[in-house]
């Protein structure tokens, strides 16, 4: 099948590589021409503009966008007049689900399909495949099936306890009408925030379990906290048979194995929006999400956003009790 791919960053470029390996024809465009040329060597066709990309695609066209959320609106606006009835735009980035609903409605009058595709797999997707969460018209999603089957992981490597049926067992799913794919991906990433925070907090406690070994230890019951744990070994251990095993734990073990003290990281944790959007949806629907909320706020804290509050706490302690900072 032929596809046009706009955006050749870490995700987009590897998706093209996987599609090319699966026998698909890929026309690619990126504002950085060098990114496209790397894929030309593998069999892709490069375009120098959006118009050039559309011209190189045969009807009905499928154009997949893999761009940051802030760049999608501009791209869809520029792309829509170049397309004709029966064509399909796929937004595979992390965009708000409300935007997918609005974009689908705007394109409907021109009979252009819009599919919102939540894509999970990160930089490992080329090797492992991508988990694909799709929203939009069923017929449009069905037309994408050859691409989805190539991009998705398939059923190998999974040990199900329940007999799995349908495309979800292959790694892709039509989740519902416009916005459904990005809604499911939004919640997916909110859960990811919580899982990452739980691993980080647990390993942090293991790291500090030797607090009682310090000569000036002020830890209550210091005699109880005299452990020097091998964190890479514990992460590796938990990967094998533990109920907390996961791909995130695999990646945690890899990170600790490469750099046990994590000296290569400053601890400033970004958030790309999905956690905030998940909490907003939770507020709109009155769904309590204390874990995801705490995980998001922890990321704000890691970037120094609590510094003024922390200084004010110290100031109040000084005012009411003359307590010195330690």
GROMACS .gro file of C-alpha atoms in nm:
model
  326
    1UNK     CA    1   0.000   0.000   0.000
    2UNK     CA    2   0.115   0.356  -0.063
    3UNK     CA    3   0.133   0.616   0.214
    4UNK     CA    4   0.262   0.969   0.257
    5UNK     CA    5   0.441   1.038   0.587
    6UNK     CA    6   0.483   1.392   0.717
    7UNK     CA    7   0.725   1.426   1.008
    8UNK     CA    8   1.038   1.213   1.023
    9UNK     CA    9   1.143   1.242   1.384
   10UNK     CA   10   1.215   0.952   1.617
   11UNK     CA   11   0.872   0.798   1.565
   12UNK     CA   12   0.787   0.891   1.206
   13UNK     CA   13   1.118   0.782   1.055
   14UNK     CA   14   1.110   0.442   1.224
   15UNK     CA   15   0.750   0.387   1.120
   16UNK     CA   16   0.855   0.450   0.759
   17UNK     CA   17   1.142   0.202   0.800
   18UNK     CA   18   0.901  -0.062   0.928
   19UNK     CA   19   0.655   0.005   0.646
   20UNK     CA   20   0.927  -0.012   0.382
   21UNK     CA   21   1.048  -0.342   0.525
   22UNK     CA   22   0.688  -0.464   0.498
   23UNK     CA   23   0.675  -0.388   0.128
   24UNK     CA   24   0.477  -0.061   0.136
   25UNK     CA   25   0.552   0.244  -0.078
   26UNK     CA   26   0.634   0.553   0.128
   27UNK     CA   27   0.647   0.914   0.012
   28UNK     CA   28   0.806   1.124   0.287
   29UNK     CA   29   0.838   1.490   0.381
   30UNK     CA   30   1.014   1.670   0.661
   31UNK     CA   31   1.123   2.030   0.705
   32UNK     CA   32   1.472   1.889   0.747
   33UNK     CA   33   1.559   1.748   0.402
   34UNK     CA   34   1.838   1.533   0.549
   35UNK     CA   35   1.583   1.329   0.744
   36UNK     CA   36   1.406   1.236   0.421
   37UNK     CA   37   1.726   1.151   0.239
   38UNK     CA   38   1.818   0.889   0.499
   39UNK     CA   39   1.495   0.708   0.410
   40UNK     CA   40   1.541   0.748   0.035
   41UNK     CA   41   1.841   0.518   0.067
   42UNK     CA   42   1.598   0.254   0.199
   43UNK     CA   43   1.350   0.295  -0.084
   44UNK     CA   44   1.131   0.588   0.017
   45UNK     CA   45   1.046   0.872  -0.222
   46UNK     CA   46   1.122   1.219  -0.087
   47UNK     CA   47   0.904   1.524  -0.144
   48UNK     CA   48   1.025   1.881  -0.101
   49UNK     CA   49   0.686   2.022   0.000
   50UNK     CA   50   0.337   1.918   0.107
   51UNK     CA   51   0.212   1.981  -0.245
   52UNK     CA   52   0.492   1.766  -0.383
   53UNK     CA   53   0.404   1.486  -0.145
   54UNK     CA   54   0.038   1.492  -0.248
   55UNK     CA   55   0.130   1.494  -0.619
   56UNK     CA   56   0.337   1.177  -0.575
   57UNK     CA   57   0.049   0.983  -0.417
   58UNK     CA   58  -0.212   0.792  -0.616
   59UNK     CA   59  -0.584   0.816  -0.545
   60UNK     CA   60  -0.726   0.758  -0.293
   61UNK     CA   61  -0.443   0.914  -0.093
   62UNK     CA   62  -0.343   0.836   0.264
   63UNK     CA   63  -0.135   1.100   0.439
   64UNK     CA   64  -0.006   1.018   0.790
   65UNK     CA   65   0.111   1.306   1.012
   66UNK     CA   66   0.365   1.238   1.288
   67UNK     CA   67   0.420   1.584   1.435
   68UNK     CA   68   0.399   1.754   1.777
   69UNK     CA   69   0.048   1.863   1.872
   70UNK     CA   70   0.128   2.230   1.815
   71UNK     CA   71   0.221   2.171   1.450
   72UNK     CA   72  -0.077   1.957   1.348
   73UNK     CA   73  -0.331   2.237   1.298
   74UNK     CA   74  -0.108   2.429   1.059
   75UNK     CA   75  -0.027   2.113   0.866
   76UNK     CA   76  -0.388   1.996   0.831
   77UNK     CA   77  -0.495   2.345   0.723
   78UNK     CA   78  -0.227   2.351   0.452
   79UNK     CA   79  -0.287   1.992   0.347
   80UNK     CA   80  -0.667   1.990   0.317
   81UNK     CA   81  -0.695   2.210   0.001
   82UNK     CA   82  -0.445   1.982  -0.174
   83UNK     CA   83  -0.657   1.669  -0.122
   84UNK     CA   84  -0.975   1.548  -0.288
   85UNK     CA   85  -1.280   1.347  -0.192
   86UNK     CA   86  -1.194   0.998  -0.073
   87UNK     CA   87  -0.852   1.091   0.061
   88UNK     CA   88  -0.760   1.032   0.425
   89UNK     CA   89  -0.551   1.224   0.678
   90UNK     CA   90  -0.419   1.031   0.978
   91UNK     CA   91  -0.294   1.223   1.282
   92UNK     CA   92  -0.058   0.985   1.463
   93UNK     CA   93   0.081   1.236   1.711
   94UNK     CA   94  -0.031   1.307   2.066
   95UNK     CA   95  -0.306   1.560   1.995
   96UNK     CA   96  -0.605   1.649   2.217
   97UNK     CA   97  -0.902   1.430   2.133
   98UNK     CA   98  -1.127   1.737   2.108
   99UNK     CA   99  -0.911   1.860   1.818
  100UNK     CA  100  -0.969   1.534   1.633
  101UNK     CA  101  -1.345   1.576   1.664
  102UNK     CA  102  -1.325   1.931   1.530
  103UNK     CA  103  -1.087   1.845   1.244
  104UNK     CA  104  -1.297   1.549   1.134
  105UNK     CA  105  -1.607   1.767   1.121
  106UNK     CA  106  -1.428   2.038   0.922
  107UNK     CA  107  -1.302   1.788   0.662
  108UNK     CA  108  -1.630   1.602   0.629
  109UNK     CA  109  -1.780   1.862   0.395
  110UNK     CA  110  -1.498   1.793   0.147
  111UNK     CA  111  -1.551   1.416   0.189
  112UNK     CA  112  -1.197   1.382   0.326
  113UNK     CA  113  -1.162   1.127   0.606
  114UNK     CA  114  -0.975   1.209   0.925
  115UNK     CA  115  -0.844   0.930   1.147
  116UNK     CA  116  -0.693   1.001   1.488
  117UNK     CA  117  -0.431   0.738   1.569
  118UNK     CA  118  -0.277   0.700   1.910
  119UNK     CA  119   0.064   0.540   1.859
  120UNK     CA  120   0.266   0.378   2.138
  121UNK     CA  121   0.601   0.211   2.097
  122UNK     CA  122   0.859   0.487   2.121
  123UNK     CA  123   1.203   0.438   1.974
  124UNK     CA  124   1.162   0.060   2.008
  125UNK     CA  125   0.866   0.047   1.772
  126UNK     CA  126   1.079  -0.031   1.468
  127UNK     CA  127   1.183  -0.359   1.629
  128UNK     CA  128   0.882  -0.439   1.848
  129UNK     CA  129   0.598  -0.285   1.649
  130UNK     CA  130   0.352  -0.014   1.749
  131UNK     CA  131   0.035  -0.033   1.955
  132UNK     CA  132  -0.225   0.158   1.751
  133UNK     CA  133  -0.545   0.314   1.890
  134UNK     CA  134  -0.772   0.446   1.615
  135UNK     CA  135  -1.071   0.676   1.596
  136UNK     CA  136  -1.278   0.783   1.297
  137UNK     CA  137  -1.504   0.633   1.029
  138UNK     CA  138  -1.495   0.254   1.027
  139UNK     CA  139  -1.454   0.241   0.649
  140UNK     CA  140  -1.152   0.473   0.663
  141UNK     CA  141  -0.987   0.266   0.935
  142UNK     CA  142  -1.060  -0.053   0.744
  143UNK     CA  143  -0.884   0.089   0.437
  144UNK     CA  144  -0.573   0.140   0.651
  145UNK     CA  145  -0.565  -0.227   0.754
  146UNK     CA  146  -0.260  -0.327   0.542
  147UNK     CA  147  -0.058  -0.046   0.701
  148UNK     CA  148  -0.184  -0.120   1.051
  149UNK     CA  149  -0.101  -0.489   1.024
  150UNK     CA  150   0.257  -0.402   0.926
  151UNK     CA  151   0.306  -0.138   1.194
  152UNK     CA  152   0.148  -0.340   1.476
  153UNK     CA  153   0.343  -0.604   1.674
  154UNK     CA  154   0.119  -0.897   1.584
  155UNK     CA  155   0.056  -1.187   1.821
  156UNK     CA  156   0.409  -1.319   1.864
  157UNK     CA  157   0.579  -1.280   2.200
  158UNK     CA  158   0.256  -1.255   2.399
  159UNK     CA  159   0.148  -1.524   2.643
  160UNK     CA  160  -0.228  -1.470   2.683
  161UNK     CA  161  -0.423  -1.621   2.969
  162UNK     CA  162  -0.749  -1.557   2.784
  163UNK     CA  163  -0.818  -1.650   2.424
  164UNK     CA  164  -0.776  -1.322   2.233
  165UNK     CA  165  -0.988  -1.236   1.933
  166UNK     CA  166  -1.012  -0.940   1.698
  167UNK     CA  167  -0.752  -0.691   1.584
  168UNK     CA  168  -0.666  -0.586   1.940
  169UNK     CA  169  -0.480  -0.916   1.974
  170UNK     CA  170  -0.264  -0.806   1.680
  171UNK     CA  171  -0.188  -0.467   1.833
  172UNK     CA  172  -0.435  -0.229   1.670
  173UNK     CA  173  -0.796  -0.138   1.741
  174UNK     CA  174  -1.068   0.084   1.598
  175UNK     CA  175  -1.175   0.235   1.929
  176UNK     CA  176  -1.475   0.435   1.806
  177UNK     CA  177  -1.574   0.755   1.624
  178UNK     CA  178  -1.360   1.066   1.579
  179UNK     CA  179  -1.148   1.143   1.885
  180UNK     CA  180  -1.172   0.790   2.027
  181UNK     CA  181  -0.819   0.693   1.927
  182UNK     CA  182  -0.661   0.999   2.084
  183UNK     CA  183  -0.884   0.967   2.392
  184UNK     CA  184  -0.765   0.610   2.453
  185UNK     CA  185  -0.403   0.715   2.392
  186UNK     CA  186  -0.447   1.008   2.632
  187UNK     CA  187  -0.560   0.774   2.909
  188UNK     CA  188  -0.279   0.532   2.814
  189UNK     CA  189  -0.024   0.807   2.870
  190UNK     CA  190  -0.188   0.917   3.194
  191UNK     CA  191  -0.150   0.560   3.322
  192UNK     CA  192   0.210   0.570   3.203
  193UNK     CA  193   0.272   0.876   3.422
  194UNK     CA  194   0.144   0.686   3.726
  195UNK     CA  195   0.343   0.369   3.652
  196UNK     CA  196   0.663   0.563   3.599
  197UNK     CA  197   0.613   0.755   3.923
  198UNK     CA  198   0.552   0.434   4.120
  199UNK     CA  199   0.871   0.273   3.990
  200UNK     CA  200   1.067   0.593   4.056
  201UNK     CA  201   0.940   0.625   4.413
  202UNK     CA  202   1.004   0.259   4.493
  203UNK     CA  203   1.359   0.261   4.362
  204UNK     CA  204   1.422   0.591   4.541
  205UNK     CA  205   1.331   0.425   4.871
  206UNK     CA  206   1.566   0.137   4.792
  207UNK     CA  207   1.837   0.393   4.717
  208UNK     CA  208   1.785   0.556   5.059
  209UNK     CA  209   1.753   0.233   5.257
  210UNK     CA  210   2.109   0.287   5.385
  211UNK     CA  211   2.023   0.616   5.557
  212UNK     CA  212   2.116   0.468   5.894
  213UNK     CA  213   2.476   0.401   5.783
  214UNK     CA  214   2.571   0.769   5.782
  215UNK     CA  215   2.784   0.872   6.086
  216UNK     CA  216   2.546   1.158   6.165
  217UNK     CA  217   2.228   0.968   6.074
  218UNK     CA  218   1.921   1.142   6.211
  219UNK     CA  219   1.682   0.882   6.070
  220UNK     CA  220   1.442   0.741   6.328
  221UNK     CA  221   1.535   0.380   6.403
  222UNK     CA  222   1.860   0.428   6.210
  223UNK     CA  223   1.964   0.074   6.304
  224UNK     CA  224   1.692  -0.060   6.075
  225UNK     CA  225   1.814   0.120   5.763
  226UNK     CA  226   2.158  -0.020   5.694
  227UNK     CA  227   2.113  -0.170   5.347
  228UNK     CA  228   2.318  -0.110   5.036
  229UNK     CA  229   2.099  -0.248   4.763
  230UNK     CA  230   2.221  -0.329   4.413
  231UNK     CA  231   1.948  -0.148   4.222
  232UNK     CA  232   2.037  -0.282   3.874
  233UNK     CA  233   2.025  -0.636   4.014
  234UNK     CA  234   1.687  -0.577   4.183
  235UNK     CA  235   1.541  -0.433   3.864
  236UNK     CA  236   1.669  -0.736   3.675
  237UNK     CA  237   1.528  -0.969   3.941
  238UNK     CA  238   1.183  -0.814   3.928
  239UNK     CA  239   1.171  -0.863   3.551
  240UNK     CA  240   1.159  -1.239   3.608
  241UNK     CA  241   0.830  -1.373   3.740
  242UNK     CA  242   0.729  -1.067   3.944
  243UNK     CA  243   0.378  -0.924   3.926
  244UNK     CA  244   0.532  -0.576   3.884
  245UNK     CA  245   0.712  -0.686   3.568
  246UNK     CA  246   0.644  -0.474   3.258
  247UNK     CA  247   0.813  -0.322   2.957
  248UNK     CA  248   0.865  -0.007   3.165
  249UNK     CA  249   1.052  -0.218   3.418
  250UNK     CA  250   1.260  -0.363   3.134
  251UNK     CA  251   1.355  -0.010   3.033
  252UNK     CA  252   1.422   0.082   3.398
  253UNK     CA  253   1.658  -0.214   3.430
  254UNK     CA  254   1.834  -0.108   3.110
  255UNK     CA  255   1.876   0.249   3.238
  256UNK     CA  256   2.013   0.135   3.576
  257UNK     CA  257   2.241  -0.118   3.407
  258UNK     CA  258   2.390   0.155   3.188
  259UNK     CA  259   2.425   0.412   3.467
  260UNK     CA  260   2.348   0.278   3.820
  261UNK     CA  261   2.378   0.622   3.977
  262UNK     CA  262   2.189   0.791   3.692
  263UNK     CA  263   2.463   1.052   3.678
  264UNK     CA  264   2.377   1.127   3.316
  265UNK     CA  265   2.038   1.273   3.411
  266UNK     CA  266   1.944   1.592   3.591
  267UNK     CA  267   1.601   1.478   3.704
  268UNK     CA  268   1.404   1.750   3.525
  269UNK     CA  269   1.100   1.559   3.398
  270UNK     CA  270   0.898   1.711   3.114
  271UNK     CA  271   0.532   1.652   3.043
  272UNK     CA  272   0.406   1.671   2.687
  273UNK     CA  273   0.043   1.738   2.771
  274UNK     CA  274  -0.130   1.402   2.791
  275UNK     CA  275  -0.130   1.387   3.171
  276UNK     CA  276  -0.294   1.729   3.190
  277UNK     CA  277  -0.552   1.632   2.927
  278UNK     CA  278  -0.630   1.310   3.116
  279UNK     CA  279  -0.693   1.501   3.439
  280UNK     CA  280  -0.911   1.754   3.258
  281UNK     CA  281  -1.123   1.470   3.118
  282UNK     CA  282  -1.142   1.323   3.468
  283UNK     CA  283  -1.268   1.655   3.605
  284UNK     CA  284  -1.520   1.688   3.320
  285UNK     CA  285  -1.658   1.340   3.393
  286UNK     CA  286  -1.614   1.349   3.774
  287UNK     CA  287  -1.373   1.055   3.770
  288UNK     CA  288  -1.121   1.059   4.061
  289UNK     CA  289  -0.760   1.004   3.953
  290UNK     CA  290  -0.538   1.078   4.254
  291UNK     CA  291  -0.244   0.865   4.132
  292UNK     CA  292  -0.218   1.025   3.788
  293UNK     CA  293  -0.269   1.368   3.946
  294UNK     CA  294   0.016   1.312   4.193
  295UNK     CA  295   0.241   1.184   3.914
  296UNK     CA  296   0.178   1.496   3.705
  297UNK     CA  297   0.245   1.728   3.999
  298UNK     CA  298   0.566   1.540   4.072
  299UNK     CA  299   0.684   1.630   3.722
  300UNK     CA  300   0.605   1.997   3.788
  301UNK     CA  301   0.804   1.972   4.112
  302UNK     CA  302   1.102   1.819   3.930
  303UNK     CA  303   1.125   2.133   3.717
  304UNK     CA  304   1.149   2.364   4.017
  305UNK     CA  305   0.789   2.482   4.005
  306UNK     CA  306   0.757   2.426   4.382
  307UNK     CA  307   1.066   2.626   4.475
  308UNK     CA  308   0.877   2.937   4.586
  309UNK     CA  309   0.632   2.730   4.788
  310UNK     CA  310   0.922   2.548   4.955
  311UNK     CA  311   1.090   2.877   5.044
  312UNK     CA  312   0.763   3.007   5.185
  313UNK     CA  313   0.731   2.698   5.404
  314UNK     CA  314   1.078   2.768   5.544
  315UNK     CA  315   0.986   3.131   5.598
  316UNK     CA  316   0.669   3.039   5.790
  317UNK     CA  317   0.861   2.795   6.013
  318UNK     CA  318   1.108   3.072   6.090
  319UNK     CA  319   0.830   3.319   6.165
  320UNK     CA  320   0.634   3.103   6.408
  321UNK     CA  321   0.913   2.901   6.564
  322UNK     CA  322   1.250   3.047   6.474
  323UNK     CA  323   1.336   2.722   6.296
  324UNK     CA  324   1.660   2.734   6.095
  325UNK     CA  325   1.684   2.570   5.754
  326UNK     CA  326   1.891   2.252   5.755
   0.00000   0.00000   0.00000
